[in-house]
PDB file of C-alpha atoms in Angstrom:
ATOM      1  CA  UNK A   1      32.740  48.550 203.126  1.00 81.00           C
ATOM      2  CA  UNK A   2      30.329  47.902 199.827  1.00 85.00           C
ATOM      3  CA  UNK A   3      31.517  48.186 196.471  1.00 87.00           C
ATOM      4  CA  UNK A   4      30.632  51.073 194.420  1.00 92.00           C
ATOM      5  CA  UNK A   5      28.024  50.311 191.547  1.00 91.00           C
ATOM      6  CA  UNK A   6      28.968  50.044 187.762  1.00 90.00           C
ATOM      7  CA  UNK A   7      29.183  53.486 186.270  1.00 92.00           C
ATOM      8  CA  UNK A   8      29.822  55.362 182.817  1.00 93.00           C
ATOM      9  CA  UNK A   9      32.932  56.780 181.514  1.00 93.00           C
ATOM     10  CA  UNK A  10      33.288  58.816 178.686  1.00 93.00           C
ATOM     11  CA  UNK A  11      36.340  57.681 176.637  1.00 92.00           C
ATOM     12  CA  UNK A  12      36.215  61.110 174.750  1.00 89.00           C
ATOM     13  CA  UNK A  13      36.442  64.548 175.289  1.00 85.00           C
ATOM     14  CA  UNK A  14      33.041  66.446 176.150  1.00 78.00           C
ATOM     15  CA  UNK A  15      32.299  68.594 173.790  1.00 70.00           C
ATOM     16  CA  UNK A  16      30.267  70.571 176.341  1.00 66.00           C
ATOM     17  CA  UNK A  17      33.860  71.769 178.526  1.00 71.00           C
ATOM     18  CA  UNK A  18      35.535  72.659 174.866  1.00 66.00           C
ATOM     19  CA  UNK A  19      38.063  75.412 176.078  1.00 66.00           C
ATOM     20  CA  UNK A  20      38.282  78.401 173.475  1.00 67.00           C
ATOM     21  CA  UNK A  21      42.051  79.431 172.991  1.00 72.00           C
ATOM     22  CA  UNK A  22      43.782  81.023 170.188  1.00 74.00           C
ATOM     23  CA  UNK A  23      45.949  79.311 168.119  1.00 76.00           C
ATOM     24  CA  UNK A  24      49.376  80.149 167.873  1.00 79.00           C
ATOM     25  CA  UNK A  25      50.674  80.298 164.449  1.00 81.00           C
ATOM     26  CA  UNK A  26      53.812  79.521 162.473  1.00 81.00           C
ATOM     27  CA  UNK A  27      55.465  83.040 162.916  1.00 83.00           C
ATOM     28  CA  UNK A  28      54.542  83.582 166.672  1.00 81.00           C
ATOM     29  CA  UNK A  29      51.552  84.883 165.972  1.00 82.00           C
ATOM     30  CA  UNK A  30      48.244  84.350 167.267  1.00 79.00           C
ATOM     31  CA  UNK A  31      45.106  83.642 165.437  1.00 74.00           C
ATOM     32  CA  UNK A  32      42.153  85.497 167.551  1.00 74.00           C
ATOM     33  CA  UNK A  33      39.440  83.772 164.916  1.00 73.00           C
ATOM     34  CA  UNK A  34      41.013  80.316 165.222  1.00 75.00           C
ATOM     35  CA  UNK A  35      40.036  79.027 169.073  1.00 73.00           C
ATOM     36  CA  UNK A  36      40.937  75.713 168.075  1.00 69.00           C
ATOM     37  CA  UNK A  37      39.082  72.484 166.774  1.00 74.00           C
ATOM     38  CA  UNK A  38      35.539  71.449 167.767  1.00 78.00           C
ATOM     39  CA  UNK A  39      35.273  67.886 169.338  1.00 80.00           C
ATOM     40  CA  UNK A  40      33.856  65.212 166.768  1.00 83.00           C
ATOM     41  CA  UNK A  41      33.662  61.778 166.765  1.00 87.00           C
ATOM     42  CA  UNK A  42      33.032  59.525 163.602  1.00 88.00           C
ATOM     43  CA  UNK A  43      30.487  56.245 163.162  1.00 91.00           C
ATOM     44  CA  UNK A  44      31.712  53.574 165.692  1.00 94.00           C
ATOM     45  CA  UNK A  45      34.129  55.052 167.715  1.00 93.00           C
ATOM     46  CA  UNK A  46      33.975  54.391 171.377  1.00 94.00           C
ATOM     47  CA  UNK A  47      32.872  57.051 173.118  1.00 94.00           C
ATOM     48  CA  UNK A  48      31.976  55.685 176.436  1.00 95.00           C
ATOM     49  CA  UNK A  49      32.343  52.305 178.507  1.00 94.00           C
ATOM     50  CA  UNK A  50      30.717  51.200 181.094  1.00 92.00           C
ATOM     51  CA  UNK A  51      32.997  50.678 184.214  1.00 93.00           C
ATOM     52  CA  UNK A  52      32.530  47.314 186.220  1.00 90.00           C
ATOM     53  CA  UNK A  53      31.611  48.300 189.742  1.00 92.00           C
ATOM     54  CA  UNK A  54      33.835  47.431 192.576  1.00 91.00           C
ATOM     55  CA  UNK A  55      34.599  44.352 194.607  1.00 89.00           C
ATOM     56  CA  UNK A  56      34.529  46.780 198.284  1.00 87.00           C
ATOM     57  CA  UNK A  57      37.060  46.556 201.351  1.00 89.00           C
ATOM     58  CA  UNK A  58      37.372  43.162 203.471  1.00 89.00           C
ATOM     59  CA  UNK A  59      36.304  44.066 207.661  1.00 89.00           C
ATOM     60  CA  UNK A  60      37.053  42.370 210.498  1.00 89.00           C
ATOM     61  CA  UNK A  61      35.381  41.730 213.867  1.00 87.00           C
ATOM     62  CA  UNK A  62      36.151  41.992 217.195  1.00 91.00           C
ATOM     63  CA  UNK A  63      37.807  39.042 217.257  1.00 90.00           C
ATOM     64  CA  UNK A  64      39.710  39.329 214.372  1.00 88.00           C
ATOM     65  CA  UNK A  65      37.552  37.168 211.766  1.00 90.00           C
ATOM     66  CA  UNK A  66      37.359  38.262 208.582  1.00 90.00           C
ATOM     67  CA  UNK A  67      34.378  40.245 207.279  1.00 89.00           C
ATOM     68  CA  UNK A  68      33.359  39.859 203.560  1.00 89.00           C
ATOM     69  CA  UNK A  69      32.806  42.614 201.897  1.00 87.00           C
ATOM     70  CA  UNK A  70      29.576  43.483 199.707  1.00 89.00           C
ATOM     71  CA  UNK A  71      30.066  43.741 195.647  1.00 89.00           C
ATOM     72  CA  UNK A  72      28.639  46.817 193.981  1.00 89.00           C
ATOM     73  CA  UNK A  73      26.234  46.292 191.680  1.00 91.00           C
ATOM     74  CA  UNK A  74      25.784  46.640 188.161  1.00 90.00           C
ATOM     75  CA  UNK A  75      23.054  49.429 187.416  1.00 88.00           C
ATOM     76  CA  UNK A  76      21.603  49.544 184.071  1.00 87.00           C
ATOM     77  CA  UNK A  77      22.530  52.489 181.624  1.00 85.00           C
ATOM     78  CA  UNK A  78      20.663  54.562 178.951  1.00 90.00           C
ATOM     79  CA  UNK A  79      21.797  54.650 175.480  1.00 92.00           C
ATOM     80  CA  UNK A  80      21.970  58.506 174.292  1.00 92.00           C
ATOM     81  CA  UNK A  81      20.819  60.153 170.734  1.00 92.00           C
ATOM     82  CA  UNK A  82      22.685  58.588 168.282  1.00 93.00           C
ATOM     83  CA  UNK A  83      24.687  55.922 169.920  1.00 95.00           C
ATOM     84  CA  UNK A  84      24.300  51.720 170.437  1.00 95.00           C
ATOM     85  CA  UNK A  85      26.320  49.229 172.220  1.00 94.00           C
ATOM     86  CA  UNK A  86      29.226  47.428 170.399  1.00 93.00           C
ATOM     87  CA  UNK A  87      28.265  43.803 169.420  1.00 94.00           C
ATOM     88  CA  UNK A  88      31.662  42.612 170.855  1.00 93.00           C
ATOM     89  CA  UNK A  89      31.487  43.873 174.329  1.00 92.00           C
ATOM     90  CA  UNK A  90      28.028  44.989 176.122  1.00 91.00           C
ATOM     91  CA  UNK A  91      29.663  47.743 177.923  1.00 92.00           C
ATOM     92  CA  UNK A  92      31.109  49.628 175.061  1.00 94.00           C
ATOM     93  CA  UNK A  93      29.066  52.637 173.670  1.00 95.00           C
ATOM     94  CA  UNK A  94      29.650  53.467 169.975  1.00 95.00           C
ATOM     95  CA  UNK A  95      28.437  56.627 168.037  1.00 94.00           C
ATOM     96  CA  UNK A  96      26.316  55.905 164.980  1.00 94.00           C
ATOM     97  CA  UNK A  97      26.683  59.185 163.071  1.00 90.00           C
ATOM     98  CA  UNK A  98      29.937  61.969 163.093  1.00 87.00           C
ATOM     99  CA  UNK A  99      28.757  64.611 165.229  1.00 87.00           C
ATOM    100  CA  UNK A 100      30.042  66.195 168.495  1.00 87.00           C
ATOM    101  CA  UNK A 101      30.016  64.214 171.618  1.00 90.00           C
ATOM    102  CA  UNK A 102      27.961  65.308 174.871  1.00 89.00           C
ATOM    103  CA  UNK A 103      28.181  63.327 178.036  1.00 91.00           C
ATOM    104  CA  UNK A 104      25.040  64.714 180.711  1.00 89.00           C
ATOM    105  CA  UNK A 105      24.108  63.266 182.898  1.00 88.00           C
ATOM    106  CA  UNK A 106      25.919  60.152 182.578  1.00 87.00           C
ATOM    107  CA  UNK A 107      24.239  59.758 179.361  1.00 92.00           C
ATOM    108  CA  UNK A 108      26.570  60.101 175.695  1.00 92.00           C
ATOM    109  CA  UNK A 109      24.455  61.266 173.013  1.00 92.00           C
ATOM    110  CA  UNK A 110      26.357  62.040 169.660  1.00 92.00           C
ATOM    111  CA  UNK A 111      24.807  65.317 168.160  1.00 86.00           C
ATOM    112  CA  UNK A 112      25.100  65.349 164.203  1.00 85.00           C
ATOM    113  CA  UNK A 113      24.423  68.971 163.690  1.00 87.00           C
ATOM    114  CA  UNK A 114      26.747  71.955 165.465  1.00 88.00           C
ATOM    115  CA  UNK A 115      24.279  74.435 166.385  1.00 89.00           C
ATOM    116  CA  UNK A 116      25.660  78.000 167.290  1.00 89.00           C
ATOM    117  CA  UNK A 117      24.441  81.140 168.162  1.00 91.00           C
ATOM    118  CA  UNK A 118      26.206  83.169 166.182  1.00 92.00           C
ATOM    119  CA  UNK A 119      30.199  83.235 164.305  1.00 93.00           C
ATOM    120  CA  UNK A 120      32.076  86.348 165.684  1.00 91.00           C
ATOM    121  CA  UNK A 121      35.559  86.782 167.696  1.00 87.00           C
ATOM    122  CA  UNK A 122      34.408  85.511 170.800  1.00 85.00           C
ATOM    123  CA  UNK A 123      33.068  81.718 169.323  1.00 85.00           C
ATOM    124  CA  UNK A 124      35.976  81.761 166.455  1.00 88.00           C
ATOM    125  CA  UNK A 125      35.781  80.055 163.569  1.00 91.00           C
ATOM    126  CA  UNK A 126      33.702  77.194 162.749  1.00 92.00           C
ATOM    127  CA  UNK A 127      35.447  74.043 160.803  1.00 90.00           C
ATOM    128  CA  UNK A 128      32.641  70.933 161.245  1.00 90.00           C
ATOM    129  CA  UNK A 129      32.468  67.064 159.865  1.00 86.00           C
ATOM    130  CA  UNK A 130      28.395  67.558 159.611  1.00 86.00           C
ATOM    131  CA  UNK A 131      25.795  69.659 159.253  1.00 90.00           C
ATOM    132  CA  UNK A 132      26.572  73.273 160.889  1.00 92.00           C
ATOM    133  CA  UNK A 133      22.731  75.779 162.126  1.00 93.00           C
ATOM    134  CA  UNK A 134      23.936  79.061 162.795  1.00 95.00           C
ATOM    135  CA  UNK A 135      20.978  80.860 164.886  1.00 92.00           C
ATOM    136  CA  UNK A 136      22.489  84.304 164.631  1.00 93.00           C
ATOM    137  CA  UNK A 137      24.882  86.337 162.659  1.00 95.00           C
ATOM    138  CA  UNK A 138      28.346  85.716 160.866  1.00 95.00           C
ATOM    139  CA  UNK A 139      30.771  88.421 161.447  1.00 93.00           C
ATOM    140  CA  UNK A 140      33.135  89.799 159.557  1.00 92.00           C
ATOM    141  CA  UNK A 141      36.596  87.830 158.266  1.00 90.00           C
ATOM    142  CA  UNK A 142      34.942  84.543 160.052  1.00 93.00           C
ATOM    143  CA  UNK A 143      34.845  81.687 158.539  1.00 93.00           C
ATOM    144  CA  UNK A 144      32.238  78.960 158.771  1.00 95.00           C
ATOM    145  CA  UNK A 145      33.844  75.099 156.969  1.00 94.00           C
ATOM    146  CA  UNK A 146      31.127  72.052 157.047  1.00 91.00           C
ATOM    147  CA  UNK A 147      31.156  68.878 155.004  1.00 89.00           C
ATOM    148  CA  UNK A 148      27.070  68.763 155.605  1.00 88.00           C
ATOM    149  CA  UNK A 149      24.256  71.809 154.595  1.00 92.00           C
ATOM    150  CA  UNK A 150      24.704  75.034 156.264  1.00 94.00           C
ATOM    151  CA  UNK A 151      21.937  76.875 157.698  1.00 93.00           C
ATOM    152  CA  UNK A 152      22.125  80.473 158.951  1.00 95.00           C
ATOM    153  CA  UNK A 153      19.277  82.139 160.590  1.00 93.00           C
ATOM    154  CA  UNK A 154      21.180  85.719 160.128  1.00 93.00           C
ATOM    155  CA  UNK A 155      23.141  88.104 158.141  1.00 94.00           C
ATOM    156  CA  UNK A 156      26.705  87.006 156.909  1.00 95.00           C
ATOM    157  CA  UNK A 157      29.042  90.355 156.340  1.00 92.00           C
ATOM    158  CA  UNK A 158      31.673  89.467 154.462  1.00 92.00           C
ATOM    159  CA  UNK A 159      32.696  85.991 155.767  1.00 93.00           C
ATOM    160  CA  UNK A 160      33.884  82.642 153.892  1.00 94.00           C
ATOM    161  CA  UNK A 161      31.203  79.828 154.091  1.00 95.00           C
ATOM    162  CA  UNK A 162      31.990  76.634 152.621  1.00 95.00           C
ATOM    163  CA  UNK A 163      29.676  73.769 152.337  1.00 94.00           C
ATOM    164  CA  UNK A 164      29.964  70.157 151.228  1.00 92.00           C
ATOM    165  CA  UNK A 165      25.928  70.576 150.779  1.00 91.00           C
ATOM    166  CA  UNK A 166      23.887  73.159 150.652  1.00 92.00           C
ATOM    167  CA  UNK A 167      24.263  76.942 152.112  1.00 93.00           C
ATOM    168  CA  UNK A 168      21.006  78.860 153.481  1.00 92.00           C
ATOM    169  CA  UNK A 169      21.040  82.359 154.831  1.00 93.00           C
ATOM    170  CA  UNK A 170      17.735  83.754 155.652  1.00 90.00           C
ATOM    171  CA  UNK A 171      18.702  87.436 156.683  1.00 89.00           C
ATOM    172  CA  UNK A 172      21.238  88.331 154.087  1.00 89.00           C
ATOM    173  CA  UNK A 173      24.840  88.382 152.941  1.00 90.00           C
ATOM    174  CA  UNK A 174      27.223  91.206 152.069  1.00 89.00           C
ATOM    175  CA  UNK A 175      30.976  91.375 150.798  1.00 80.00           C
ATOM    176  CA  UNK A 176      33.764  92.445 148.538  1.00 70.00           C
TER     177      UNK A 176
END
């Protein structure tokens, strides 16, 4: 039997299957606006290696000599947005920037910015190392935490926004 060919392997967690949950507090509570952390990586952390393809399965004939077996081959891989190669080791994928990792298509790309389409119950809060672009509306009592600019393309209603740059909200903002 051939080897299998060389293949990628992400060494982190997708951010893409993220699994919303609340988070249990202190006092046995829950937290419905917390549904936990959002993946992010930092500038050169591994985030994917390429796996060395295999060596394949020995046969035999008829009468009983040994087969070899093929090797599989190495197949050449794309770098994604925002990632390079390590200069130690040629099969070790870095990420340049902090951002969230996405593995598609057995491509990592390292996205800087955390786009959403709106902050309400059902996304939770939003606590990001980067730049956070909000496409929709902030509820109320939600809370949106980046150490980059803030952009929102809606109307905030009563909600904490904190920035380590600059905040932007196009539609409006109400609160006590």
């Amino acid at each position: 039997r051939a080897g299998k060919p060389s293949f990628v392997k992400p060494l982190v967690q997708n951010a893409l299957d993220r699994v919303l949950a609340p988070q249990m507090l202190e006092n046995d509570k829950v937290d419905m606006r917390n549904l936990g952390e959002i993946l992010c990586v930092l500038p050169d952390q591994a985030v994917a290696m390429r796996q060395a393809p295999s060596d394949g399965r020995k046969g035999y004939d008829v009468s009983g000599e040994i087969l070899p077996s093929e090797p599989g081959e190495w197949r050449e891989f794309k770098l994604g947005e925002n990632t390079e190669l390590s200069k130690d080791d040629e099969n070790l994928i870095l990420a340049t920037v902090t951002g969230q990792p996405k593995f598609i298509n057995d491509v990592m790309n390292v996205d800087d910015t955390f786009q959403a389409q709106g902050v309400n119950i059902g996304t939770g809060n939003v606590n990001y190392e980067g730049a956070v672009v909000i496409t929709g509306d902030v509820a109320e009592s939600m809370q949106v935490i980046a150490t980059g600019d803030v952009t929102i393309n809606g109307y905030v209603e009563s909600a904490v926004i904190r920035s380590g740059g600059d905040i932007s909200i196009t539609e409006g903002a109400s609160g006590k």
